[in-house]
Amino acid sequence: MATSVVPFGRPRGERADAARNRELLLATAREMIAEHGAAKVTMDGLAERAGLGKGTVFRRFGSRAGIFRALLDADERRFQERVLSGPPPLGPGADPVDRLVAYGRARIGFLLDHQDIARASLDRDRPAAVAADTTHLHVRVLLDRAGVRIPAIEGVVIQLTAALEAPLLLALSASEDVPPLEPDVARMLGDGWQYLIERLVR
Amino acid sequence: MATSVVPFGRPRGERADAARNRELLLATAREMIAEHGAAKVTMDGLAERAGLGKGTVFRRFGSRAGIFRALLDADERRFQERVLSGPPPLGPGADPVDRLVAYGRARIGFLLDHQDIARASLDRDRPAAVAADTTHLHVRVLLDRAGVRIPAIEGVVIQLTAALEAPLLLALSASEDVPPLEPDVARMLGDGWQYLIERLVR
C-alpha cells in the first residue's frame, strides 16, 4: 500500500512538492552549518532562511535532531556509493588489503567531518544514529578475501568496526561545549588503522 | 570551602543521612534491576520500595538516568580497583601482554553485564556516561611495557580502546526494545581481543 502515504484528497503534486521542500531544507541546513556550525541551526532559523513555514520543517523532519539525521543519511549514502562503485582502492578492483586500508582512512575522515552533525542528530530516543552495519560487512568480506580465516574472526571484525567508529564515539561522549577533534587526528587514526590491518594480515 | 555544601542552619547529621539514603537507594535499585530489569525501575517505584519520599530520590540523583549513572560509577570504581590492586593477571605483577589480554576480557565482560544500566543512564545532555579514559591510559602503558613502540601508537591505542567499548557501542546504538547481547558474545569478543593483541606484540 505505497499510496497510503498520500492522504485522500491531496493534490497530485503534493509528493513532488514535499520532496522539493525536503531538498531545499537540507541544502539550506548545509549552508547554515558551513557558515556558523551545527549548534546555530534551529528549526525557526532554517524555516526563515528557506522561505518556508515552520510547520513544513516540522512535517519533513519531526525535530531538530531529525534534520541532522537526514543530512547524515544523505551523506552516508554518498559515501557507500563511493565504496560500492567508485574508483579503487576505495572502490572495487584493488587488492583487498589495500581496500581495507583505504576504507579505514576514508571512513575515519568521513566520521571526523561529520562529528558536529552526528552529535546534533542525537536525541533521547535515538542515541546513536550512524549504523555500523555496512562497515562490519565490508571489513568481514575484505578480511576473508585477504585470507584471514581464524576462529576469532567474528570478534575481530566487531572490534575493527568499533575501532573505525572511534572518532564518532569520542564525539558522542563529549558534551556539546567540547571542541571537535582536530583534523590531523584523521591522519593519526588512519596510521593506527593501517598498522592494525598490516599486523592482522601478515 | 568544602563546608559550603551544607547550608547554614542544617543539623550536623544531614550529610550522613544523605549518604545513607543514597546507599539505600542504590542497593534498592540493584535489587529491582536484578528482579525485573532496568526498564522497570521508576523514580516512584524506587522511592516506594526504599520507604523514602520521591523528593529524596530526586535530590540524590536528579533524574531517572541519574540513578543509573550513579550505579555505573560505583561499579566502575570497583572494577578499576581490581585493575589497580587486585590479583594478577588483571591486577599488577603479571607479564604486560597477559595483563592486556586479561584486561580486555574483563572489560568486555563488565560492559556486557552493564548494558542495561548503561542504556538507561543515557539522557539528552549526557549521551554516553562511561568514560574510556582509564582504558586508554591502561592500554597505552601496557603496550609500552610490552615493547610496542611505533609511530602509529596513539592511533592504535585509541582504536583498541574503541574496540573494547564495542559491546557498549552496540548497546547504546540499539533502541530500548532490542534485546541485550547474549552472554557468549563476551567469549567471542574476548577471543578477538586476544588475537589482536597477540598480533600486535608479536
JSON list of N, CA, C and O in Angstrom, two decimals, chain A residues 8 10 24 64 70 79 101 115-116 122 124 126 143 169 183-184:
[
{"chain": "A", "resi": 8, "resn": "PHE", "atom": "N", "xyz": [-6.10, 10.86, 1.12]},
{"chain": "A", "resi": 8, "resn": "PHE", "atom": "CA", "xyz": [-7.14, 11.12, 0.14]},
{"chain": "A", "resi": 8, "resn": "PHE", "atom": "C", "xyz": [-7.40, 12.63, 0.00]},
{"chain": "A", "resi": 8, "resn": "PHE", "atom": "O", "xyz": [-7.47, 13.35, 0.97]},
{"chain": "A", "resi": 10, "resn": "ARG", "atom": "N", "xyz": [-5.58, 14.97, -1.41]},
{"chain": "A", "resi": 10, "resn": "ARG", "atom": "CA", "xyz": [-4.45, 15.88, -1.62]},
{"chain": "A", "resi": 10, "resn": "ARG", "atom": "C", "xyz": [-4.15, 16.01, -3.10]},
{"chain": "A", "resi": 10, "resn": "ARG", "atom": "O", "xyz": [-4.33, 15.08, -3.87]},
{"chain": "A", "resi": 24, "resn": "LEU", "atom": "N", "xyz": [15.37, 21.39, -0.52]},
{"chain": "A", "resi": 24, "resn": "LEU", "atom": "CA", "xyz": [15.68, 22.80, -0.23]},
{"chain": "A", "resi": 24, "resn": "LEU", "atom": "C", "xyz": [16.10, 22.97, 1.23]},
{"chain": "A", "resi": 24, "resn": "LEU", "atom": "O", "xyz": [17.08, 23.66, 1.54]},
{"chain": "A", "resi": 64, "resn": "ARG", "atom": "N", "xyz": [14.46, 18.93, 15.60]},
{"chain": "A", "resi": 64, "resn": "ARG", "atom": "CA", "xyz": [15.77, 19.47, 15.21]},
{"chain": "A", "resi": 64, "resn": "ARG", "atom": "C", "xyz": [16.75, 18.33, 14.94]},
{"chain": "A", "resi": 64, "resn": "ARG", "atom": "O", "xyz": [17.47, 18.34, 13.94]},
{"chain": "A", "resi": 70, "resn": "ALA", "atom": "N", "xyz": [18.74, 13.36, 8.78]},
{"chain": "A", "resi": 70, "resn": "ALA", "atom": "CA", "xyz": [18.51, 13.33, 7.33]},
{"chain": "A", "resi": 70, "resn": "ALA", "atom": "C", "xyz": [19.78, 13.73, 6.57]},
{"chain": "A", "resi": 70, "resn": "ALA", "atom": "O", "xyz": [20.12, 13.13, 5.55]},
{"chain": "A", "resi": 79, "resn": "PHE", "atom": "N", "xyz": [28.68, 8.20, 0.58]},
{"chain": "A", "resi": 79, "resn": "PHE", "atom": "CA", "xyz": [29.91, 7.50, 0.97]},
{"chain": "A", "resi": 79, "resn": "PHE", "atom": "C", "xyz": [29.86, 6.03, 0.54]},
{"chain": "A", "resi": 79, "resn": "PHE", "atom": "O", "xyz": [30.81, 5.50, -0.04]},
{"chain": "A", "resi": 101, "resn": "VAL", "atom": "N", "xyz": [42.68, -0.80, 3.99]},
{"chain": "A", "resi": 101, "resn": "VAL", "atom": "CA", "xyz": [43.39, 0.40, 4.46]},
{"chain": "A", "resi": 101, "resn": "VAL", "atom": "C", "xyz": [42.69, 1.66, 3.94]},
{"chain": "A", "resi": 101, "resn": "VAL", "atom": "O", "xyz": [42.44, 2.60, 4.71]},
{"chain": "A", "resi": 115, "resn": "GLN", "atom": "N", "xyz": [31.31, 14.88, 12.73]},
{"chain": "A", "resi": 115, "resn": "GLN", "atom": "CA", "xyz": [31.17, 14.88, 14.18]},
{"chain": "A", "resi": 115, "resn": "GLN", "atom": "C", "xyz": [30.04, 15.78, 14.67]},
{"chain": "A", "resi": 115, "resn": "GLN", "atom": "O", "xyz": [29.22, 15.38, 15.49]},
{"chain": "A", "resi": 116, "resn": "ASP", "atom": "N", "xyz": [30.05, 17.02, 14.17]},
{"chain": "A", "resi": 116, "resn": "ASP", "atom": "CA", "xyz": [29.04, 18.00, 14.61]},
{"chain": "A", "resi": 116, "resn": "ASP", "atom": "C", "xyz": [27.64, 17.52, 14.30]},
{"chain": "A", "resi": 116, "resn": "ASP", "atom": "O", "xyz": [26.74, 17.60, 15.14]},
{"chain": "A", "resi": 122, "resn": "LEU", "atom": "N", "xyz": [21.63, 13.40, 17.74]},
{"chain": "A", "resi": 122, "resn": "LEU", "atom": "CA", "xyz": [21.23, 12.61, 18.91]},
{"chain": "A", "resi": 122, "resn": "LEU", "atom": "C", "xyz": [19.94, 13.14, 19.50]},
{"chain": "A", "resi": 122, "resn": "LEU", "atom": "O", "xyz": [19.77, 14.34, 19.63]},
{"chain": "A", "resi": 124, "resn": "ARG", "atom": "N", "xyz": [16.83, 11.71, 22.69]},
{"chain": "A", "resi": 124, "resn": "ARG", "atom": "CA", "xyz": [16.59, 10.73, 23.74]},
{"chain": "A", "resi": 124, "resn": "ARG", "atom": "C", "xyz": [16.27, 9.34, 23.17]},
{"chain": "A", "resi": 124, "resn": "ARG", "atom": "O", "xyz": [16.74, 8.33, 23.68]},
{"chain": "A", "resi": 126, "resn": "ARG", "atom": "N", "xyz": [16.88, 8.10, 20.06]},
{"chain": "A", "resi": 126, "resn": "ARG", "atom": "CA", "xyz": [17.82, 7.50, 19.12]},
{"chain": "A", "resi": 126, "resn": "ARG", "atom": "C", "xyz": [19.20, 8.00, 19.45]},
{"chain": "A", "resi": 126, "resn": "ARG", "atom": "O", "xyz": [19.72, 8.92, 18.81]},
{"chain": "A", "resi": 143, "resn": "LEU", "atom": "N", "xyz": [38.51, -8.99, 4.81]},
{"chain": "A", "resi": 143, "resn": "LEU", "atom": "CA", "xyz": [39.45, -9.84, 5.57]},
{"chain": "A", "resi": 143, "resn": "LEU", "atom": "C", "xyz": [39.43, -11.27, 5.02]},
{"chain": "A", "resi": 143, "resn": "LEU", "atom": "O", "xyz": [40.47, -11.92, 4.91]},
{"chain": "A", "resi": 169, "resn": "LEU", "atom": "N", "xyz": [32.57, 7.84, 18.48]},
{"chain": "A", "resi": 169, "resn": "LEU", "atom": "CA", "xyz": [32.37, 7.53, 19.89]},
{"chain": "A", "resi": 169, "resn": "LEU", "atom": "C", "xyz": [32.89, 8.68, 20.76]},
{"chain": "A", "resi": 169, "resn": "LEU", "atom": "O", "xyz": [32.24, 9.11, 21.70]},
{"chain": "A", "resi": 183, "resn": "PRO", "atom": "N", "xyz": [41.59, 18.16, 12.85]},
{"chain": "A", "resi": 183, "resn": "PRO", "atom": "CA", "xyz": [41.62, 17.40, 11.60]},
{"chain": "A", "resi": 183, "resn": "PRO", "atom": "C", "xyz": [42.81, 16.44, 11.49]},
{"chain": "A", "resi": 183, "resn": "PRO", "atom": "O", "xyz": [42.71, 15.38, 10.88]},
{"chain": "A", "resi": 184, "resn": "ASP", "atom": "N", "xyz": [43.97, 16.79, 12.09]},
{"chain": "A", "resi": 184, "resn": "ASP", "atom": "CA", "xyz": [45.12, 15.88, 11.93]},
{"chain": "A", "resi": 184, "resn": "ASP", "atom": "C", "xyz": [44.98, 14.61, 12.77]},
{"chain": "A", "resi": 184, "resn": "ASP", "atom": "O", "xyz": [45.80, 13.70, 12.65]}
]
